[in-house]
Amino acid sequence: MKSVGIIGGSGITGGELIDLVLIHPHLHLKWIYSTTRANQPIISAHPQLIGRTDLKFSGSLDKDIDIVFLCLGHGHSKKFLDQARFEDRILIIDLSNEFRLTNSNRYNSRTFVYGLPELNAPIIASSNSIANPGCFATGIQLALLPLSSNNLLSNHVHINAITGSTGAGIKPQSTSHFSWRNNNLSWYKPFVHQHLDEIKQHIKLTNKELEFHLLPIRGNFTRGIFTTCYMTLDLSLEDVYHLYQQFYKDHPFTHISKSELHLKQVINTGNCILHLHKHNRTILITCIIDNLLKGASSQAIENLNIMLNINRTTGLSLKPSVY
């Protein structure tokens, strides 16, 4: 049994992560550190956990720990590590954006490996530090990796990604509270979303003149990301399906469906489901994930399972909310 500490577990992603740690057969949740909620019951922030845990938020760090998850806001992980000074033996998984890019993935003796299991599972297995990918970056990369790995992205890639309000975090904003979001739709950060840097780092276009055109859209629902990518591709639909099935055959959370998709198929699960459609020379790739799970907390647990050399699906047999 490995002991777990969570830093900054009062937000939405932290709540999902606590839930997953509590049901994991090889993990013991020892503490959740929070300076703003010290000594308050965990259920004061996450009432869905009533009856599941009697833990209180801790205002001090117990470094007799095996695993630490960092659930801090973007830009705060490095500052916290400067203060905490964790030993190298402690496994660290950071869910912020601080260590995701190769030009900023070093911290003292640690090198944070980019934690997309379908891309980096062998490297993750031998690492003590993981940078969990962003939610948009996860879905878009899973949609495009089989083509990129075969050097088939030889046209501009057009991407639309509709995300739920939980992607904006727990604090209400002008575009995330219910009265604005309900019965509404809008785009934001067109063509300049911050996750593009992650995507470009691993998904390679065949020449520098080509671009990713990403249009993120705020959906009027709470969780999930529905992504569509399309481009010109001179392969038959059957050949593309074969390519995707072969690429993901050893990855238990990424599935290829020949039926059209709807978002509820993945909500409350760590799954990614992909669907392919061909119209003349245009290939349309649809990808669905739960932004809080495959796009964050369950992917963090999947990475940990790989680091611990146990089955990747351990503690992640989750039921989708399809109705």
Tab-separated table of C-alpha atoms in Angstrom:
chain	number	residue	atom	x	y	z
A	1	MET	CA	0.000	0.000	0.000
A	2	LYS	CA	1.467	3.353	-1.098
A	3	SER	CA	0.767	6.529	0.871
A	4	VAL	CA	-0.559	9.544	-1.034
A	5	GLY	CA	-0.558	13.261	-0.342
A	6	ILE	CA	-2.499	15.791	-2.414
A	7	ILE	CA	-1.493	19.440	-2.581
A	8	GLY	CA	-4.359	21.867	-3.158
A	9	GLY	CA	-7.230	19.390	-3.241
A	10	SER	CA	-10.140	21.800	-2.760
A	11	GLY	CA	-10.910	22.406	-6.452
A	12	ILE	CA	-12.935	20.339	-8.914
A	13	THR	CA	-9.989	18.348	-10.252
A	14	GLY	CA	-8.780	17.772	-6.694
A	15	GLY	CA	-12.185	16.412	-5.721
A	16	GLU	CA	-12.152	13.951	-8.625
A	17	LEU	CA	-8.620	12.883	-7.706
A	18	ILE	CA	-9.519	12.324	-4.029
A	19	ASP	CA	-12.406	10.116	-5.128
A	20	LEU	CA	-10.111	8.001	-7.320
A	21	VAL	CA	-7.423	7.637	-4.651
A	22	LEU	CA	-10.027	6.510	-2.105
A	23	ILE	CA	-11.215	3.638	-4.338
A	24	HIS	CA	-7.746	2.567	-5.500
A	25	PRO	CA	-6.778	-0.810	-3.960
A	26	HIS	CA	-3.051	0.026	-3.732
A	27	LEU	CA	-3.267	3.576	-2.369
A	28	HIS	CA	-3.812	5.082	1.075
A	29	LEU	CA	-4.797	8.766	1.175
A	30	LYS	CA	-2.721	10.127	4.054
A	31	TRP	CA	-3.314	13.877	3.797
A	32	ILE	CA	-4.635	16.723	1.633
A	33	TYR	CA	-2.753	19.969	2.092
A	34	SER	CA	-4.559	23.306	1.912
A	35	THR	CA	-3.584	26.622	3.489
A	36	THR	CA	-7.073	28.092	2.985
A	37	ARG	CA	-9.041	25.125	4.403
A	38	ALA	CA	-6.673	23.744	7.069
A	39	ASN	CA	-8.488	21.629	9.698
A	40	GLN	CA	-11.783	21.735	7.798
A	41	PRO	CA	-13.400	18.394	6.845
A	42	ILE	CA	-12.782	17.281	3.263
A	43	ILE	CA	-16.533	17.056	2.778
A	44	SER	CA	-16.841	20.796	3.381
A	45	ALA	CA	-15.310	21.240	-0.095
A	46	HIS	CA	-16.479	17.947	-1.600
A	47	PRO	CA	-19.872	17.000	-0.125
A	48	GLN	CA	-20.144	14.113	-2.593
A	49	LEU	CA	-17.573	12.296	-0.416
A	50	ILE	CA	-19.780	12.188	2.692
A	51	GLY	CA	-19.538	8.734	4.230
A	52	ARG	CA	-16.391	8.028	2.201
A	53	THR	CA	-13.754	9.793	4.304
A	54	ASP	CA	-13.361	11.497	7.686
A	55	LEU	CA	-10.132	13.247	6.688
A	56	LYS	CA	-9.617	16.948	7.269
A	57	PHE	CA	-7.504	19.296	5.182
A	58	SER	CA	-4.019	19.625	6.629
A	59	GLY	CA	-2.142	22.888	7.096
A	60	SER	CA	1.239	21.161	7.433
A	61	LEU	CA	3.239	18.725	5.321
A	62	ASP	CA	4.078	15.194	6.402
A	63	LYS	CA	6.978	14.194	4.141
A	64	ASP	CA	6.824	10.546	5.167
A	65	ILE	CA	4.923	9.881	1.945
A	66	ASP	CA	5.369	7.832	-1.229
A	67	ILE	CA	3.389	9.830	-3.804
A	68	VAL	CA	2.441	13.495	-4.139
A	69	PHE	CA	-0.114	14.938	-6.544
A	70	LEU	CA	0.130	18.678	-7.208
A	71	CYS	CA	-3.335	20.161	-7.878
A	72	LEU	CA	-2.308	23.787	-7.617
A	73	GLY	CA	-3.257	26.601	-9.972
A	74	HIS	CA	-1.093	27.151	-13.006
A	75	GLY	CA	2.209	28.801	-12.136
A	76	HIS	CA	2.324	27.692	-8.490
A	77	SER	CA	3.859	24.195	-8.579
A	78	LYS	CA	7.499	25.258	-8.810
A	79	LYS	CA	7.098	27.769	-5.984
A	80	PHE	CA	5.550	25.083	-3.811
A	81	LEU	CA	8.311	22.570	-4.591
A	82	ASP	CA	10.885	25.213	-3.610
A	83	GLN	CA	9.310	25.287	-0.157
A	84	ALA	CA	8.504	21.588	0.241
A	85	ARG	CA	11.873	20.126	-0.848
A	86	PHE	CA	10.572	16.590	-1.370
A	87	GLU	CA	13.115	13.777	-1.559
A	88	ASP	CA	13.811	12.277	-4.986
A	89	ARG	CA	12.336	8.936	-3.852
A	90	ILE	CA	8.857	10.543	-3.715
A	91	LEU	CA	6.853	10.206	-6.927
A	92	ILE	CA	5.373	13.530	-8.055
A	93	ILE	CA	2.561	14.010	-10.562
A	94	ASP	CA	1.810	17.635	-11.410
A	95	LEU	CA	-1.622	18.440	-12.856
A	96	SER	CA	-0.782	22.051	-13.728
A	97	ASN	CA	0.844	23.354	-16.923
A	98	GLU	CA	4.179	24.223	-15.339
A	99	PHE	CA	6.357	21.299	-16.527
A	100	ARG	CA	4.604	20.167	-19.714
A	101	LEU	CA	6.943	21.733	-22.262
A	102	THR	CA	10.445	20.392	-22.896
A	103	ASN	CA	12.002	23.815	-22.376
A	104	SER	CA	10.607	23.976	-18.823
A	105	ASN	CA	10.373	20.351	-17.670
A	106	ARG	CA	13.410	20.388	-15.358
A	107	TYR	CA	13.261	21.072	-11.646
A	108	ASN	CA	16.516	20.582	-9.715
A	109	SER	CA	17.364	16.880	-10.158
A	110	ARG	CA	13.935	16.028	-11.560
A	111	THR	CA	12.903	15.851	-15.207
A	112	PHE	CA	9.142	15.837	-15.627
A	113	VAL	CA	8.009	13.365	-18.287
A	114	TYR	CA	4.985	14.373	-20.352
A	115	GLY	CA	2.286	12.049	-19.043
A	116	LEU	CA	0.256	11.014	-22.078
A	117	PRO	CA	0.317	7.210	-21.654
A	118	GLU	CA	-0.552	6.480	-25.301
A	119	LEU	CA	2.567	8.432	-26.274
A	120	ASN	CA	5.091	7.934	-23.455
A	121	ALA	CA	4.201	4.837	-21.407
A	122	PRO	CA	7.746	3.324	-21.436
A	123	ILE	CA	9.325	6.602	-20.302
A	124	ILE	CA	6.626	7.183	-17.687
A	125	ALA	CA	7.383	3.752	-16.212
A	126	SER	CA	10.949	4.735	-15.345
A	127	SER	CA	10.277	8.296	-14.141
A	128	ASN	CA	9.729	9.779	-10.675
A	129	SER	CA	8.115	12.995	-12.008
A	130	ILE	CA	5.170	13.381	-14.389
A	131	ALA	CA	3.603	16.443	-16.016
A	132	ASN	CA	-0.048	15.555	-16.601
A	133	PRO	CA	-1.299	16.853	-19.990
A	134	GLY	CA	-3.943	19.510	-20.454
A	135	CYS	CA	-7.499	18.420	-21.262
A	136	PHE	CA	-7.718	19.930	-24.767
A	137	ALA	CA	-4.206	18.689	-25.515
A	138	THR	CA	-5.132	15.156	-24.441
A	139	GLY	CA	-8.143	14.833	-26.736
A	140	ILE	CA	-6.553	16.520	-29.743
A	141	GLN	CA	-3.333	14.532	-29.515
A	142	LEU	CA	-5.216	11.233	-29.198
A	143	ALA	CA	-7.227	12.206	-32.270
A	144	LEU	CA	-4.095	12.917	-34.328
A	145	LEU	CA	-1.270	10.726	-32.997
A	146	PRO	CA	-1.794	7.787	-35.399
A	147	LEU	CA	-1.619	10.122	-38.390
A	148	SER	CA	1.307	12.107	-37.026
A	149	SER	CA	3.324	8.975	-36.201
A	150	ASN	CA	2.919	7.859	-39.826
A	151	ASN	CA	3.866	11.276	-41.227
A	152	LEU	CA	0.417	11.753	-42.743
A	153	LEU	CA	-0.405	15.288	-41.562
A	154	SER	CA	0.421	17.019	-44.839
A	155	ASN	CA	-2.414	19.585	-44.784
A	156	HIS	CA	-3.690	22.266	-42.429
A	157	VAL	CA	-5.520	20.662	-39.490
A	158	HIS	CA	-8.830	22.265	-38.498
A	159	ILE	CA	-10.015	21.584	-34.935
A	160	ASN	CA	-13.234	22.465	-33.099
A	161	ALA	CA	-13.392	21.538	-29.420
A	162	ILE	CA	-16.467	22.140	-27.260
A	163	THR	CA	-15.791	22.009	-23.520
A	164	GLY	CA	-17.919	21.950	-20.372
A	165	SER	CA	-17.883	24.702	-17.757
A	166	THR	CA	-15.808	22.669	-15.256
A	167	GLY	CA	-12.807	23.311	-17.481
A	168	ALA	CA	-12.823	26.877	-16.156
A	169	GLY	CA	-12.323	25.746	-12.543
A	170	ILE	CA	-14.378	26.007	-9.378
A	171	LYS	CA	-14.490	29.796	-9.003
A	172	PRO	CA	-17.400	31.321	-10.970
A	173	GLN	CA	-16.397	33.595	-13.828
A	174	SER	CA	-18.465	35.772	-16.121
A	175	THR	CA	-18.553	33.013	-18.749
A	176	SER	CA	-18.896	29.972	-16.458
A	177	HIS	CA	-21.789	30.657	-14.086
A	178	PHE	CA	-25.097	28.941	-14.861
A	179	SER	CA	-27.236	31.902	-15.881
A	180	TRP	CA	-24.721	32.911	-18.592
A	181	ARG	CA	-23.701	29.457	-19.773
A	182	ASN	CA	-27.147	27.845	-19.933
A	183	ASN	CA	-28.817	28.003	-23.386
A	184	ASN	CA	-25.717	29.766	-24.676
A	185	LEU	CA	-22.641	29.122	-26.835
A	186	SER	CA	-19.469	31.104	-27.544
A	187	TRP	CA	-15.922	30.666	-28.717
A	188	TYR	CA	-12.765	31.873	-26.946
A	189	LYS	CA	-9.032	32.117	-27.623
A	190	PRO	CA	-9.459	31.294	-31.334
A	191	PHE	CA	-6.258	29.870	-32.882
A	192	VAL	CA	-4.114	30.830	-29.835
A	193	HIS	CA	-5.209	28.478	-27.031
A	194	GLN	CA	-2.375	27.701	-24.592
A	195	HIS	CA	-2.616	23.936	-25.157
A	196	LEU	CA	-1.432	24.393	-28.746
A	197	ASP	CA	2.172	24.472	-27.490
A	198	GLU	CA	1.738	20.987	-26.009
A	199	ILE	CA	0.115	19.720	-29.177
A	200	LYS	CA	2.799	21.109	-31.498
A	201	GLN	CA	5.467	19.565	-29.289
A	202	HIS	CA	4.272	16.016	-30.062
A	203	ILE	CA	2.063	16.185	-33.160
A	204	LYS	CA	4.182	16.878	-36.209
A	205	LEU	CA	2.957	18.418	-39.444
A	206	THR	CA	4.945	17.469	-42.542
A	207	ASN	CA	6.221	20.999	-43.184
A	208	LYS	CA	6.551	24.303	-41.355
A	209	GLU	CA	4.052	26.141	-43.569
A	210	LEU	CA	1.170	24.054	-42.255
A	211	GLU	CA	-0.819	25.057	-39.161
A	212	PHE	CA	-3.234	23.817	-36.528
A	213	HIS	CA	-6.398	25.943	-36.541
A	214	LEU	CA	-7.971	25.378	-33.115
A	215	LEU	CA	-11.320	26.944	-32.234
A	216	PRO	CA	-12.271	26.257	-28.570
A	217	ILE	CA	-15.969	26.624	-27.762
A	218	ARG	CA	-17.726	27.026	-24.397
A	219	GLY	CA	-20.505	24.453	-24.155
A	220	ASN	CA	-23.669	24.798	-22.071
A	221	PHE	CA	-22.914	21.627	-20.078
A	222	THR	CA	-20.684	20.919	-17.093
A	223	ARG	CA	-18.140	18.289	-18.105
A	224	GLY	CA	-16.647	16.689	-21.183
A	225	ILE	CA	-14.904	17.760	-24.394
A	226	PHE	CA	-16.305	16.980	-27.846
A	227	THR	CA	-13.518	17.468	-30.402
A	228	THR	CA	-13.625	17.253	-34.184
A	229	CYS	CA	-10.524	17.438	-36.381
A	230	TYR	CA	-10.598	17.442	-40.165
A	231	MET	CA	-8.105	17.658	-43.007
A	232	THR	CA	-7.439	16.283	-46.470
A	233	LEU	CA	-6.137	12.712	-46.449
A	234	ASP	CA	-5.652	10.387	-49.422
A	235	LEU	CA	-6.266	7.106	-47.607
A	236	SER	CA	-9.384	4.968	-47.665
A	237	LEU	CA	-11.559	4.980	-44.555
A	238	GLU	CA	-10.791	1.294	-44.042
A	239	ASP	CA	-7.044	1.975	-44.087
A	240	VAL	CA	-7.422	4.815	-41.594
A	241	TYR	CA	-9.468	2.624	-39.246
A	242	HIS	CA	-6.810	-0.081	-39.434
A	243	LEU	CA	-4.084	2.453	-38.683
A	244	TYR	CA	-5.938	3.730	-35.571
A	245	GLN	CA	-6.837	0.273	-34.307
A	246	GLN	CA	-3.221	-0.865	-34.569
A	247	PHE	CA	-1.872	2.265	-32.903
A	248	TYR	CA	-4.155	1.969	-29.854
A	249	LYS	CA	-4.443	-1.831	-29.554
A	250	ASP	CA	-2.344	-1.913	-26.353
A	251	HIS	CA	-3.922	1.143	-24.718
A	252	PRO	CA	-6.907	0.204	-22.522
A	253	PHE	CA	-8.563	3.618	-22.290
A	254	THR	CA	-8.555	4.675	-25.943
A	255	HIS	CA	-11.171	3.014	-28.123
A	256	ILE	CA	-12.150	3.181	-31.790
A	257	SER	CA	-15.866	3.155	-32.610
A	258	LYS	CA	-17.481	2.748	-36.012
A	259	SER	CA	-20.694	4.251	-34.639
A	260	GLU	CA	-21.241	7.990	-34.329
A	261	LEU	CA	-20.424	9.359	-30.884
A	262	HIS	CA	-22.184	11.370	-28.216
A	263	LEU	CA	-20.483	12.928	-25.207
A	264	LYS	CA	-22.308	10.995	-22.488
A	265	GLN	CA	-20.507	7.808	-23.582
A	266	VAL	CA	-17.402	8.957	-21.697
A	267	ILE	CA	-18.721	11.189	-18.904
A	268	ASN	CA	-17.499	9.957	-15.484
A	269	THR	CA	-14.966	7.604	-17.126
A	270	GLY	CA	-11.295	7.684	-18.034
A	271	ASN	CA	-12.031	6.638	-21.613
A	272	CYS	CA	-11.290	8.327	-24.891
A	273	ILE	CA	-13.443	7.218	-27.826
A	274	LEU	CA	-12.563	8.039	-31.426
A	275	HIS	CA	-14.721	7.863	-34.561
A	276	LEU	CA	-13.622	8.297	-38.185
A	277	HIS	CA	-15.646	9.598	-41.121
A	278	LYS	CA	-14.565	10.207	-44.721
A	279	HIS	CA	-16.174	12.604	-47.210
A	280	ASN	CA	-14.434	12.621	-50.579
A	281	ARG	CA	-10.808	13.461	-49.655
A	282	THR	CA	-11.626	14.910	-46.213
A	283	ILE	CA	-11.166	12.816	-43.064
A	284	LEU	CA	-13.176	13.803	-39.980
A	285	ILE	CA	-11.904	12.517	-36.622
A	286	THR	CA	-14.212	12.837	-33.625
A	287	CYS	CA	-12.815	12.451	-30.105
A	288	ILE	CA	-14.709	12.472	-26.805
A	289	ILE	CA	-13.259	12.572	-23.295
A	290	ASP	CA	-14.271	13.668	-19.806
A	291	ASN	CA	-12.124	16.755	-19.198
A	292	LEU	CA	-11.961	16.084	-15.438
A	293	LEU	CA	-10.930	12.430	-15.791
A	294	LYS	CA	-9.107	11.430	-18.981
A	295	GLY	CA	-8.280	15.125	-19.300
A	296	ALA	CA	-6.964	15.337	-15.726
A	297	SER	CA	-7.490	13.102	-12.663
A	298	SER	CA	-7.939	9.583	-14.061
A	299	GLN	CA	-5.030	10.172	-16.433
A	300	ALA	CA	-2.938	11.098	-13.389
A	301	ILE	CA	-3.903	7.779	-11.756
A	302	GLU	CA	-3.202	5.909	-15.001
A	303	ASN	CA	0.257	7.477	-15.058
A	304	LEU	CA	0.795	6.441	-11.441
A	305	ASN	CA	-0.252	2.867	-12.219
A	306	ILE	CA	2.387	2.778	-14.956
A	307	MET	CA	5.008	4.177	-12.552
A	308	LEU	CA	4.079	1.520	-9.968
A	309	ASN	CA	4.231	-1.241	-12.615
A	310	ILE	CA	0.655	-2.371	-11.986
A	311	ASN	CA	-2.219	-2.815	-14.437
A	312	ARG	CA	-3.078	0.545	-16.011
A	313	THR	CA	-6.789	0.056	-15.356
A	314	THR	CA	-6.398	-0.507	-11.595
A	315	GLY	CA	-8.877	1.639	-9.676
A	316	LEU	CA	-10.294	3.068	-12.895
A	317	SER	CA	-13.253	0.824	-13.701
A	318	LEU	CA	-15.705	3.710	-13.849
A	319	LYS	CA	-19.305	3.689	-15.089
A	320	PRO	CA	-20.376	6.299	-17.672
A	321	SER	CA	-23.458	8.446	-17.032
A	322	VAL	CA	-25.304	7.817	-20.298
A	323	TYR	CA	-28.795	8.845	-19.151
